[in-house]
Short mmCIF file of C-alpha atoms and ligand atoms in Angstrom, two decimals:
data_model
loop_
_atom_site.label_atom_id
_atom_site.label_comp_id
_atom_site.label_asym_id
_atom_site.label_seq_id
_atom_site.Cartn_x
_atom_site.Cartn_y
_atom_site.Cartn_z
CA MET P 1 5.09 4.42 -22.33
CA ARG P 2 1.56 5.47 -21.54
CA ALA P 3 -1.86 4.32 -22.81
CA GLN P 4 -5.34 4.12 -21.39
CA VAL P 5 -5.31 0.34 -21.85
CA GLY P 6 -2.27 -1.97 -21.92
CA ILE P 7 -3.12 -5.11 -23.86
CA ILE P 8 -1.10 -8.29 -23.25
CA GLY P 9 -1.37 -10.73 -26.18
CA ALA P 10 -1.93 -10.31 -29.92
CA GLY P 11 -4.37 -13.18 -30.45
CA PRO P 12 -7.96 -12.67 -31.62
CA ALA P 13 -8.97 -11.20 -28.21
CA GLY P 14 -6.17 -8.63 -27.90
CA LEU P 15 -6.28 -7.52 -31.52
CA MET P 16 -10.08 -7.18 -31.67
CA LEU P 17 -10.06 -5.28 -28.37
CA ALA P 18 -7.47 -2.84 -29.72
CA ARG P 19 -9.64 -2.15 -32.78
CA LEU P 20 -12.83 -1.68 -30.73
CA LEU P 21 -11.00 0.70 -28.38
CA HIS P 22 -9.57 2.64 -31.32
CA LEU P 23 -13.07 3.06 -32.76
CA ALA P 24 -14.19 4.38 -29.34
CA GLY P 25 -11.27 6.83 -29.20
CA ILE P 26 -9.45 4.97 -26.38
CA SER P 27 -5.66 4.55 -26.65
CA SER P 28 -3.94 1.19 -26.21
CA ILE P 29 -0.56 -0.53 -26.57
CA ILE P 30 -0.38 -4.23 -27.50
CA ILE P 31 2.54 -6.39 -26.44
CA GLU P 32 3.07 -9.94 -27.72
CA ASN P 33 5.79 -12.37 -26.67
CA ARG P 34 5.93 -14.26 -29.99
CA SER P 35 7.14 -12.99 -33.34
CA GLU P 36 4.80 -11.61 -35.97
CA GLU P 37 5.67 -14.50 -38.28
CA TYR P 38 4.87 -17.04 -35.56
CA ILE P 39 1.35 -15.75 -34.94
CA TYR P 40 0.62 -15.78 -38.69
CA ASN P 41 1.50 -19.46 -38.89
CA ARG P 42 -0.24 -20.75 -35.77
CA ILE P 43 -3.05 -22.88 -37.22
CA ARG P 44 -6.03 -23.02 -34.90
CA ALA P 45 -9.70 -22.11 -35.24
CA GLY P 46 -11.51 -22.03 -38.54
CA LEU P 47 -15.15 -21.42 -37.77
CA ILE P 48 -16.63 -18.00 -37.12
CA GLU P 49 -20.14 -17.65 -35.73
CA HIS P 50 -22.78 -15.58 -37.53
CA TRP P 51 -22.63 -12.54 -35.24
CA ALA P 52 -18.80 -12.72 -34.99
CA ALA P 53 -18.41 -12.57 -38.79
CA ASP P 54 -20.76 -9.54 -38.75
CA LEU P 55 -18.59 -8.01 -36.01
CA LEU P 56 -15.43 -8.45 -38.13
CA THR P 57 -17.23 -6.75 -41.02
CA ASP P 58 -18.58 -3.94 -38.83
CA VAL P 59 -15.14 -3.10 -37.41
CA GLY P 60 -13.66 -2.98 -40.93
CA ALA P 61 -11.79 -6.31 -40.78
CA GLY P 62 -14.11 -8.26 -43.07
CA GLU P 63 -12.94 -7.38 -46.56
CA ARG P 64 -10.69 -10.38 -47.24
CA MET P 65 -12.99 -12.70 -45.25
CA ALA P 66 -15.83 -11.70 -47.63
CA ARG P 67 -13.64 -12.74 -50.59
CA GLU P 68 -11.85 -15.78 -49.25
CA GLY P 69 -14.11 -17.08 -46.44
CA VAL P 70 -16.77 -19.67 -47.20
CA LEU P 71 -20.32 -19.38 -45.88
CA HIS P 72 -21.81 -22.59 -44.50
CA TRP P 73 -25.57 -22.75 -44.09
CA GLY P 74 -25.44 -26.26 -42.62
CA ASN P 75 -23.21 -29.11 -41.53
CA ASN P 76 -23.33 -32.91 -41.45
CA VAL P 77 -23.54 -35.33 -38.57
CA GLY P 78 -22.25 -38.81 -39.42
CA ILE P 79 -23.35 -41.83 -37.39
CA ASN P 80 -21.17 -44.81 -38.31
CA GLY P 81 -21.05 -43.62 -41.93
CA ASP P 82 -24.66 -42.40 -42.31
CA LEU P 83 -24.70 -38.66 -42.97
CA HIS P 84 -27.49 -36.37 -41.79
CA ARG P 85 -27.48 -32.75 -42.88
CA MET P 86 -28.33 -30.01 -40.38
CA ASP P 87 -29.91 -27.21 -42.38
CA PHE P 88 -29.08 -24.05 -40.39
CA LYS P 89 -30.79 -21.82 -42.94
CA ALA P 90 -34.13 -23.60 -42.59
CA LEU P 91 -33.73 -24.14 -38.84
CA VAL P 92 -32.51 -20.73 -37.65
CA GLY P 93 -31.88 -18.59 -40.76
CA LYS P 94 -28.17 -18.17 -39.93
CA ARG P 95 -24.76 -19.36 -41.14
CA VAL P 96 -21.17 -19.74 -40.03
CA THR P 97 -18.07 -18.58 -41.91
CA ILE P 98 -15.07 -20.80 -42.55
CA TYR P 99 -11.97 -18.58 -42.44
CA GLY P 100 -8.72 -19.41 -40.62
CA GLN P 101 -7.92 -17.76 -37.29
CA GLN P 102 -4.44 -16.84 -38.53
CA GLU P 103 -6.06 -14.97 -41.43
CA VAL P 104 -8.26 -13.07 -38.96
CA VAL P 105 -5.10 -12.28 -37.00
CA LYS P 106 -3.32 -10.98 -40.15
CA ASP P 107 -6.33 -8.79 -41.05
CA LEU P 108 -6.54 -7.35 -37.53
CA VAL P 109 -2.77 -6.65 -37.36
CA ALA P 110 -3.01 -4.84 -40.73
CA LEU P 111 -5.87 -2.75 -39.34
CA ARG P 112 -3.89 -2.00 -36.18
CA ARG P 113 -1.04 -0.69 -38.31
CA ALA P 114 -3.46 1.39 -40.39
CA ASP P 115 -4.82 2.83 -37.11
CA GLY P 116 -1.25 3.82 -36.18
CA GLY P 117 -1.58 1.99 -32.84
CA PRO P 118 1.55 0.51 -31.21
CA ILE P 119 2.06 -3.25 -31.31
CA LEU P 120 5.31 -4.70 -30.01
CA PHE P 121 6.32 -8.26 -30.87
CA GLU P 122 8.89 -10.51 -29.20
CA VAL P 123 8.67 -8.94 -25.76
CA ASP P 124 10.01 -10.87 -22.75
CA ASP P 125 9.67 -11.05 -18.96
CA VAL P 126 6.17 -9.58 -18.91
CA SER P 127 4.69 -8.82 -15.48
CA VAL P 128 1.76 -6.80 -14.16
CA HIS P 129 1.87 -4.51 -11.11
CA ASP P 130 -0.44 -2.48 -8.85
CA VAL P 131 -3.58 -3.83 -10.50
CA THR P 132 -5.68 -2.95 -7.46
CA SER P 133 -4.55 0.69 -7.70
CA GLN P 134 -5.75 3.28 -10.20
CA ARG P 135 -2.38 3.28 -11.97
CA PRO P 136 -1.51 -0.28 -12.90
CA GLN P 137 1.71 -1.03 -14.76
CA ILE P 138 2.99 -3.60 -17.21
CA ARG P 139 6.73 -4.25 -17.16
CA PHE P 140 8.62 -6.16 -19.83
CA THR P 141 11.76 -6.17 -21.91
CA HIS P 142 11.84 -5.37 -25.60
CA GLN P 143 14.96 -5.56 -27.77
CA GLY P 144 17.01 -6.00 -24.63
CA LYS P 145 15.62 -2.87 -22.94
CA ALA P 146 13.43 -2.75 -19.82
CA GLU P 147 10.12 -1.00 -20.55
CA THR P 148 7.04 0.05 -18.57
CA ILE P 149 3.50 0.79 -19.71
CA ASP P 150 1.61 3.08 -17.33
CA CYS P 151 -2.10 2.60 -17.95
CA ASP P 152 -5.58 2.85 -16.46
CA PHE P 153 -6.49 -0.78 -17.21
CA ILE P 154 -4.68 -3.95 -18.21
CA ALA P 155 -6.38 -6.36 -20.62
CA GLY P 156 -5.13 -9.91 -20.07
CA CYS P 157 -5.54 -11.39 -23.55
CA ASP P 158 -2.52 -13.68 -23.24
CA GLY P 159 -4.16 -17.07 -23.72
CA PHE P 160 -4.26 -20.12 -21.47
CA HIS P 161 -0.52 -20.18 -20.71
CA GLY P 162 -0.19 -16.42 -20.18
CA ILE P 163 0.90 -14.55 -17.05
CA CYS P 164 -2.25 -12.52 -16.35
CA ARG P 165 -4.53 -15.17 -14.83
CA PRO P 166 -1.77 -16.43 -12.47
CA SER P 167 -1.24 -12.79 -11.34
CA ILE P 168 -4.61 -12.87 -9.59
CA PRO P 169 -4.11 -14.15 -6.01
CA ALA P 170 -5.10 -17.82 -5.83
CA GLU P 171 -7.41 -17.19 -2.86
CA ARG P 172 -9.45 -14.76 -5.02
CA MET P 173 -9.82 -17.23 -7.85
CA ARG P 174 -12.05 -20.24 -8.36
CA VAL P 175 -11.34 -22.67 -11.15
CA PHE P 176 -13.80 -25.09 -12.76
CA ASP P 177 -12.28 -27.65 -15.07
CA ARG P 178 -12.56 -31.00 -16.74
CA ASP P 179 -10.00 -32.95 -18.74
CA TYR P 180 -11.09 -35.44 -21.34
CA PRO P 181 -9.45 -38.85 -21.73
CA PHE P 182 -8.58 -38.18 -25.39
CA GLY P 183 -7.12 -35.56 -27.72
CA TRP P 184 -7.46 -34.54 -31.36
CA LEU P 185 -4.81 -35.29 -33.93
CA GLY P 186 -5.21 -32.53 -36.54
CA ILE P 187 -3.77 -32.26 -40.03
CA LEU P 188 -3.83 -29.66 -42.77
CA ALA P 189 -3.66 -31.27 -46.21
CA GLU P 190 -3.63 -30.14 -49.82
CA SER P 191 -6.74 -32.08 -50.68
CA PRO P 192 -10.36 -31.13 -51.41
CA PRO P 193 -12.66 -31.67 -48.38
CA PRO P 194 -14.99 -34.68 -48.72
CA ASP P 195 -18.08 -32.43 -48.59
CA HIS P 196 -18.62 -28.70 -49.14
CA GLU P 197 -19.73 -28.50 -45.49
CA LEU P 198 -18.24 -29.91 -42.28
CA ILE P 199 -18.74 -33.53 -41.26
CA TYR P 200 -18.80 -34.40 -37.53
CA SER P 201 -18.43 -38.16 -37.62
CA TYR P 202 -19.30 -40.43 -34.71
CA THR P 203 -17.96 -43.95 -35.20
CA ASP P 204 -17.21 -47.01 -33.12
CA ARG P 205 -13.51 -46.35 -33.85
CA GLY P 206 -13.69 -42.83 -32.41
CA PHE P 207 -14.67 -39.36 -33.57
CA ALA P 208 -13.42 -37.60 -36.72
CA LEU P 209 -14.04 -34.08 -38.05
CA TYR P 210 -13.69 -33.17 -41.73
CA THR P 211 -13.37 -29.42 -42.04
CA MET P 212 -11.49 -27.14 -44.41
CA ARG P 213 -9.77 -23.86 -45.06
CA SER P 214 -10.80 -23.73 -48.73
CA MET P 215 -12.15 -26.10 -51.37
CA SER P 216 -8.59 -27.31 -51.99
CA LEU P 217 -7.29 -27.33 -48.41
CA SER P 218 -8.68 -29.80 -45.86
CA ARG P 219 -8.37 -29.57 -42.08
CA LEU P 220 -9.00 -33.04 -40.66
CA TYR P 221 -9.11 -34.24 -37.07
CA LEU P 222 -9.10 -37.69 -35.46
CA GLN P 223 -9.88 -38.52 -31.85
CA CYS P 224 -6.71 -40.07 -30.39
CA ASP P 225 -5.36 -41.00 -26.94
CA HIS P 226 -4.78 -38.02 -24.66
CA ASP P 227 -1.06 -38.84 -24.33
CA GLU P 228 -0.66 -39.94 -27.95
CA ASP P 229 2.77 -39.54 -29.53
CA ILE P 230 2.55 -38.05 -33.02
CA ALA P 231 5.47 -40.34 -34.01
CA ASN P 232 2.98 -43.24 -33.83
CA TRP P 233 0.98 -41.66 -36.62
CA PRO P 234 2.82 -41.81 -39.96
CA ASP P 235 0.88 -40.21 -42.83
CA ASP P 236 -0.56 -43.48 -44.23
CA ARG P 237 -1.96 -44.48 -40.83
CA ILE P 238 -3.69 -41.09 -40.54
CA TRP P 239 -5.23 -41.38 -44.04
CA GLU P 240 -6.37 -44.94 -43.43
CA GLU P 241 -8.10 -43.96 -40.19
CA LEU P 242 -9.68 -40.89 -41.82
CA HIS P 243 -11.09 -43.09 -44.62
CA ARG P 244 -12.47 -45.57 -42.13
CA ARG P 245 -14.13 -42.98 -39.88
CA LEU P 246 -15.75 -41.29 -42.88
CA GLY P 247 -17.51 -44.51 -43.88
CA GLY P 248 -18.79 -44.97 -47.40
CA ALA P 249 -20.97 -41.86 -47.65
CA ARG P 250 -18.28 -39.58 -49.15
CA LYS P 251 -14.90 -40.05 -50.79
CA LEU P 252 -11.82 -38.56 -49.20
CA GLN P 253 -8.99 -37.58 -51.53
CA GLU P 254 -5.50 -37.75 -50.11
CA GLY P 255 -2.99 -34.95 -50.59
CA LYS P 256 0.25 -33.54 -49.24
CA MET P 257 0.16 -33.04 -45.46
CA LEU P 258 1.31 -29.53 -44.63
CA GLN P 259 1.00 -29.76 -40.84
CA LYS P 260 0.14 -32.24 -38.15
CA GLY P 261 -0.22 -31.90 -34.40
CA ILE P 262 -2.08 -33.09 -31.31
CA THR P 263 -4.44 -30.92 -29.26
CA PRO P 264 -5.50 -31.85 -25.72
CA MET P 265 -9.19 -31.49 -24.87
CA ARG P 266 -10.09 -29.45 -21.86
CA SER P 267 -12.97 -27.47 -20.35
CA PHE P 268 -11.81 -24.69 -18.01
CA VAL P 269 -13.33 -21.57 -16.48
CA ALA P 270 -11.59 -19.13 -14.12
CA GLU P 271 -13.74 -16.89 -11.99
CA PRO P 272 -13.61 -13.90 -11.64
CA MET P 273 -12.46 -12.42 -14.93
CA GLN P 274 -11.74 -9.06 -13.30
CA TYR P 275 -9.40 -8.25 -10.42
CA GLY P 276 -9.03 -4.53 -9.74
CA ARG P 277 -7.89 -2.97 -13.00
CA LEU P 278 -6.92 -6.28 -14.61
CA LEU P 279 -9.53 -7.73 -16.97
CA LEU P 280 -9.12 -11.19 -18.54
CA ALA P 281 -10.53 -12.16 -21.94
CA GLY P 282 -10.57 -15.24 -24.16
CA ASP P 283 -8.43 -18.30 -23.49
CA SER P 284 -6.69 -16.60 -20.56
CA ALA P 285 -9.95 -17.04 -18.63
CA HIS P 286 -11.60 -20.06 -20.25
CA ILE P 287 -11.02 -23.00 -22.56
CA VAL P 288 -13.56 -25.15 -24.37
CA PRO P 289 -12.91 -28.42 -26.20
CA PRO P 290 -12.86 -27.61 -29.95
CA THR P 291 -15.87 -29.84 -30.76
CA GLY P 292 -18.27 -26.89 -30.57
CA ALA P 293 -15.88 -24.45 -32.35
CA LYS P 294 -16.47 -21.79 -29.71
CA GLY P 295 -13.03 -20.63 -28.46
CA MET P 296 -12.26 -17.73 -30.79
CA ASN P 297 -15.90 -16.68 -30.82
CA LEU P 298 -15.96 -16.47 -27.02
CA ALA P 299 -12.76 -14.41 -27.11
CA PHE P 300 -14.52 -11.90 -29.41
CA ALA P 301 -17.62 -11.77 -27.18
CA ASP P 302 -15.50 -11.04 -24.07
CA VAL P 303 -13.73 -8.12 -25.70
CA VAL P 304 -16.96 -6.63 -27.01
CA TYR P 305 -18.20 -6.55 -23.40
CA MET P 306 -14.82 -5.27 -22.19
CA ALA P 307 -14.73 -2.47 -24.77
CA ARG P 308 -18.28 -1.42 -23.81
CA ALA P 309 -17.32 -1.39 -20.11
CA LEU P 310 -14.17 0.64 -20.78
CA GLU P 311 -16.02 3.12 -23.00
CA ALA P 312 -18.61 3.70 -20.25
CA PHE P 313 -15.76 4.18 -17.78
CA PHE P 314 -13.79 6.69 -19.85
CA LYS P 315 -16.71 8.57 -21.36
CA LYS P 316 -19.39 8.42 -18.67
CA HIS P 317 -17.23 7.82 -15.58
CA SER P 318 -19.31 4.72 -14.88
CA SER P 319 -17.71 1.62 -13.35
CA ASP P 320 -20.89 -0.46 -13.70
CA GLY P 321 -19.73 -2.35 -16.79
CA ILE P 322 -16.37 -3.12 -15.16
CA GLU P 323 -18.04 -4.42 -12.02
CA LYS P 324 -20.47 -6.55 -14.01
CA TYR P 325 -17.82 -7.71 -16.50
CA THR P 326 -17.31 -11.17 -14.95
CA ASP P 327 -21.03 -11.96 -14.75
CA THR P 328 -21.77 -10.62 -18.23
CA CYS P 329 -19.02 -12.72 -19.82
CA LEU P 330 -19.53 -15.85 -17.76
CA SER P 331 -23.22 -16.23 -18.52
CA ARG P 332 -22.29 -16.59 -22.20
CA VAL P 333 -19.17 -18.63 -21.43
CA TRP P 334 -21.18 -21.20 -19.46
CA GLN P 335 -23.65 -21.57 -22.34
CA ALA P 336 -20.70 -22.33 -24.62
CA GLN P 337 -19.14 -24.63 -22.02
CA ARG P 338 -22.34 -26.61 -21.75
CA PHE P 339 -22.72 -26.87 -25.53
CA SER P 340 -19.05 -27.83 -26.12
CA TRP P 341 -19.16 -30.44 -23.37
CA TRP P 342 -22.42 -31.86 -24.76
CA MET P 343 -21.08 -32.05 -28.33
CA THR P 344 -17.88 -33.65 -27.01
CA GLN P 345 -19.61 -36.27 -24.90
CA ILE P 346 -22.09 -37.40 -27.57
CA MET P 347 -19.46 -37.59 -30.33
CA HIS P 348 -16.45 -39.33 -28.74
CA VAL P 349 -15.68 -42.84 -27.62
CA PHE P 350 -14.75 -42.71 -23.93
CA PRO P 351 -12.21 -45.36 -22.83
CA ASP P 352 -14.22 -46.28 -19.72
CA GLU P 353 -17.66 -46.20 -21.28
CA THR P 354 -20.17 -48.96 -20.76
CA ALA P 355 -22.54 -50.54 -23.29
CA PHE P 356 -25.25 -48.39 -21.70
CA ASP P 357 -23.28 -45.19 -22.44
CA ARG P 358 -22.87 -46.24 -26.07
CA ARG P 359 -26.59 -46.83 -26.57
CA ARG P 360 -27.36 -43.55 -24.83
CA GLN P 361 -25.03 -41.69 -27.24
CA LEU P 362 -26.69 -43.36 -30.22
CA ALA P 363 -30.11 -42.41 -28.85
CA ASP P 364 -28.96 -38.81 -28.43
CA LEU P 365 -27.66 -38.76 -32.01
CA ALA P 366 -30.85 -40.37 -33.35
CA TYR P 367 -32.92 -37.72 -31.55
CA LEU P 368 -30.71 -34.97 -32.96
CA THR P 369 -30.97 -36.20 -36.52
CA HIS P 370 -34.70 -37.01 -36.45
CA SER P 371 -36.27 -34.28 -34.35
CA GLN P 372 -36.62 -30.78 -35.79
CA THR P 373 -36.70 -29.42 -32.26
CA ALA P 374 -33.41 -31.07 -31.31
CA ALA P 375 -31.80 -30.01 -34.61
CA LYS P 376 -32.96 -26.44 -34.06
CA SER P 377 -31.43 -26.35 -30.60
CA LEU P 378 -28.08 -27.54 -31.99
CA ALA P 379 -28.25 -25.06 -34.89
CA GLU P 380 -29.09 -22.14 -32.61
CA GLN P 381 -26.05 -22.79 -30.43
CA TYR P 382 -23.67 -23.81 -33.22
CA VAL P 383 -24.18 -20.62 -35.29
CA GLY P 384 -23.75 -18.66 -32.04
CA LEU P 385 -26.22 -17.12 -29.64
CA PRO P 386 -26.73 -13.46 -30.46
CA LEU P 387 -24.75 -11.00 -28.35
CA ASP P 388 -26.88 -9.07 -25.82
P1 RFL R 401 -4.62 -16.82 -28.07
O1 RFL R 401 -5.00 -16.98 -29.50
O2 RFL R 401 -3.95 -17.94 -27.39
O3 RFL R 401 -3.72 -15.51 -27.99
C1 RFL R 401 -2.98 -15.20 -26.85
C2 RFL R 401 -1.75 -14.43 -27.29
O4 RFL R 401 -1.02 -14.00 -26.14
C3 RFL R 401 0.36 -14.28 -26.38
N1 RFL R 401 1.03 -14.38 -25.05
C4 RFL R 401 1.71 -13.37 -24.50
N2 RFL R 401 1.98 -12.13 -24.94
C5 RFL R 401 2.74 -11.32 -24.15
N3 RFL R 401 3.21 -11.72 -22.95
C6 RFL R 401 2.97 -12.95 -22.47
N4 RFL R 401 3.45 -13.32 -21.28
C7 RFL R 401 2.18 -13.84 -23.26
N5 RFL R 401 1.75 -15.11 -23.10
C8 RFL R 401 1.06 -15.42 -24.20
C9 RFL R 401 0.35 -15.56 -27.18
O5 RFL R 401 1.57 -15.74 -27.90
C10 RFL R 401 -0.83 -15.30 -28.11
O6 RFL R 401 -0.47 -14.63 -29.30
O7 RFL R 401 -5.88 -16.44 -27.16
P2 RFL R 401 -7.20 -15.59 -27.51
O8 RFL R 401 -6.85 -14.30 -28.18
O9 RFL R 401 -7.98 -15.60 -26.27
O10 RFL R 401 -7.95 -16.45 -28.64
C11 RFL R 401 -8.49 -17.70 -28.33
C12 RFL R 401 -8.41 -18.62 -29.56
O11 RFL R 401 -7.08 -18.65 -30.05
C13 RFL R 401 -8.86 -20.05 -29.24
O12 RFL R 401 -9.95 -20.03 -28.34
C14 RFL R 401 -9.28 -20.83 -30.50
O13 RFL R 401 -8.18 -21.07 -31.34
C15 RFL R 401 -9.94 -22.14 -30.12
N6 RFL R 401 -10.33 -22.96 -31.29
C16 RFL R 401 -11.45 -22.68 -32.04
N7 RFL R 401 -12.19 -21.57 -31.77
C17 RFL R 401 -13.24 -21.24 -32.55
O14 RFL R 401 -13.92 -20.24 -32.26
N8 RFL R 401 -13.58 -21.97 -33.68
C18 RFL R 401 -12.88 -23.09 -34.03
O15 RFL R 401 -13.16 -23.68 -35.08
C19 RFL R 401 -11.79 -23.50 -33.18
N9 RFL R 401 -11.07 -24.59 -33.48
C20 RFL R 401 -9.52 -24.05 -31.65
C21 RFL R 401 -9.94 -24.86 -32.76
C22 RFL R 401 -8.34 -24.34 -30.98
C23 RFL R 401 -7.59 -25.41 -31.37
N10 RFL R 401 -6.36 -25.63 -30.67
C24 RFL R 401 -5.12 -25.84 -31.32
C25 RFL R 401 -6.28 -25.33 -29.25
C26 RFL R 401 -9.20 -25.96 -33.15
C27 RFL R 401 -8.04 -26.26 -32.44
C28 RFL R 401 -7.28 -27.49 -32.87
C1 PHB R 402 -11.74 -26.02 -37.87
O1 PHB R 402 -12.10 -25.69 -39.03
O2 PHB R 402 -10.54 -26.06 -37.53
C2 PHB R 402 -12.78 -26.44 -36.89
C3 PHB R 402 -14.11 -26.37 -37.25
C4 PHB R 402 -15.08 -26.79 -36.37
C5 PHB R 402 -14.70 -27.31 -35.14
C6 PHB R 402 -13.36 -27.36 -34.77
C7 PHB R 402 -12.39 -26.94 -35.66
O3 PHB R 402 -15.65 -27.77 -34.29
#
């Protein structure tokens, strides 16, 4: 097999990259180790930044999102049950879109098929070779047969547990990371969300987030121990805790739980994001805790920069964009890292925190909810910094 770009991973990064390359007239092959059904049912992100929703529309993947997605021009910060609305429209004139990541993935796969571009699911034993040469290769097995993709570049869009990042020699790589002493227990429930916008709720019992997929489908998260066993959380305990952390300001209706799971919280950045002809994008290079809702949006930003760099390479024979790829991506990534860390540390109860830390968090939250300047700073980052 031969393509200009071999793309490993059919998540938001790999699929968006394939579409951008197609629009630029650059050929690609996508390989994915999971099944098509699996990636359509993997419930993850739900919040799309202003510019990223515009990007989906501009590349032709926004039709269903325009019908089924919900625009949010604000959100709510709860402080022990007191809700304060952040009015993004008044503060920064922008919104976010609530639309599930797996729906984005379905729309992008449909577009890939309409483009006639190859996408192979359920591949195994993926490895990358000769990435410092001009003819890198991807080897894998598909339907029991050994296959090779000869390409000019390899896009490592294979997520945090993929094989691309570990293929870069350890001595060339620097890792920056932080683990948090808690996780999020997330559920999807057939119940109307307690408010038409999101509620980020700080409480003495721990953090909770009330988000949604539609006005009849809630996505609800509770801060829990980092090594929590889901077996300790029967449905009624989850509902009781969700009621308590919402306080009295809104009513939460219970409904059938369709899914529940625990997500660890981690901040992680790998540097560089380029090694020879191997370029990393999205979760394969960086992870943010979900508090700031930045992961999928960062994956889209990386591949916009990658597609620009590859277009300049193939059309203008310029390697500038490739050489600057790491720096271009990481300046945005570090902004998102800082924001996600800040949101995480003001909103959660830390097991080793002191009374001083608690008062400091409350002061931070009071400043945020009473100062226009502080609210504007949050809004600007939450809706997403514009792409350069
Ligand atoms: P993905 O989505 O992990 O896709 C990587 C793909 O590569 C495949 N793969 C391989 N394929 C071939 N060969 C191999 N050896 C392979 N190894 C892996 C995988 O099967 C997969 O299909 O990475 P990508 O594309 O970089 O996208 C990143 C996003 O998925 C992620 O950042 C977000 O989900 C994070 N996130 C959120 N992001 C937002 O922007 N807004 C949110 O509201 C938001 N909420 C969340 C989140 C993540 C969460 N969890 C579960 C981690 C909420 C949660 C709870
Ligand atoms: C979600 O809808 O799943 C979601 C929204 C905002 C976040 C995290 C997750 O900060």
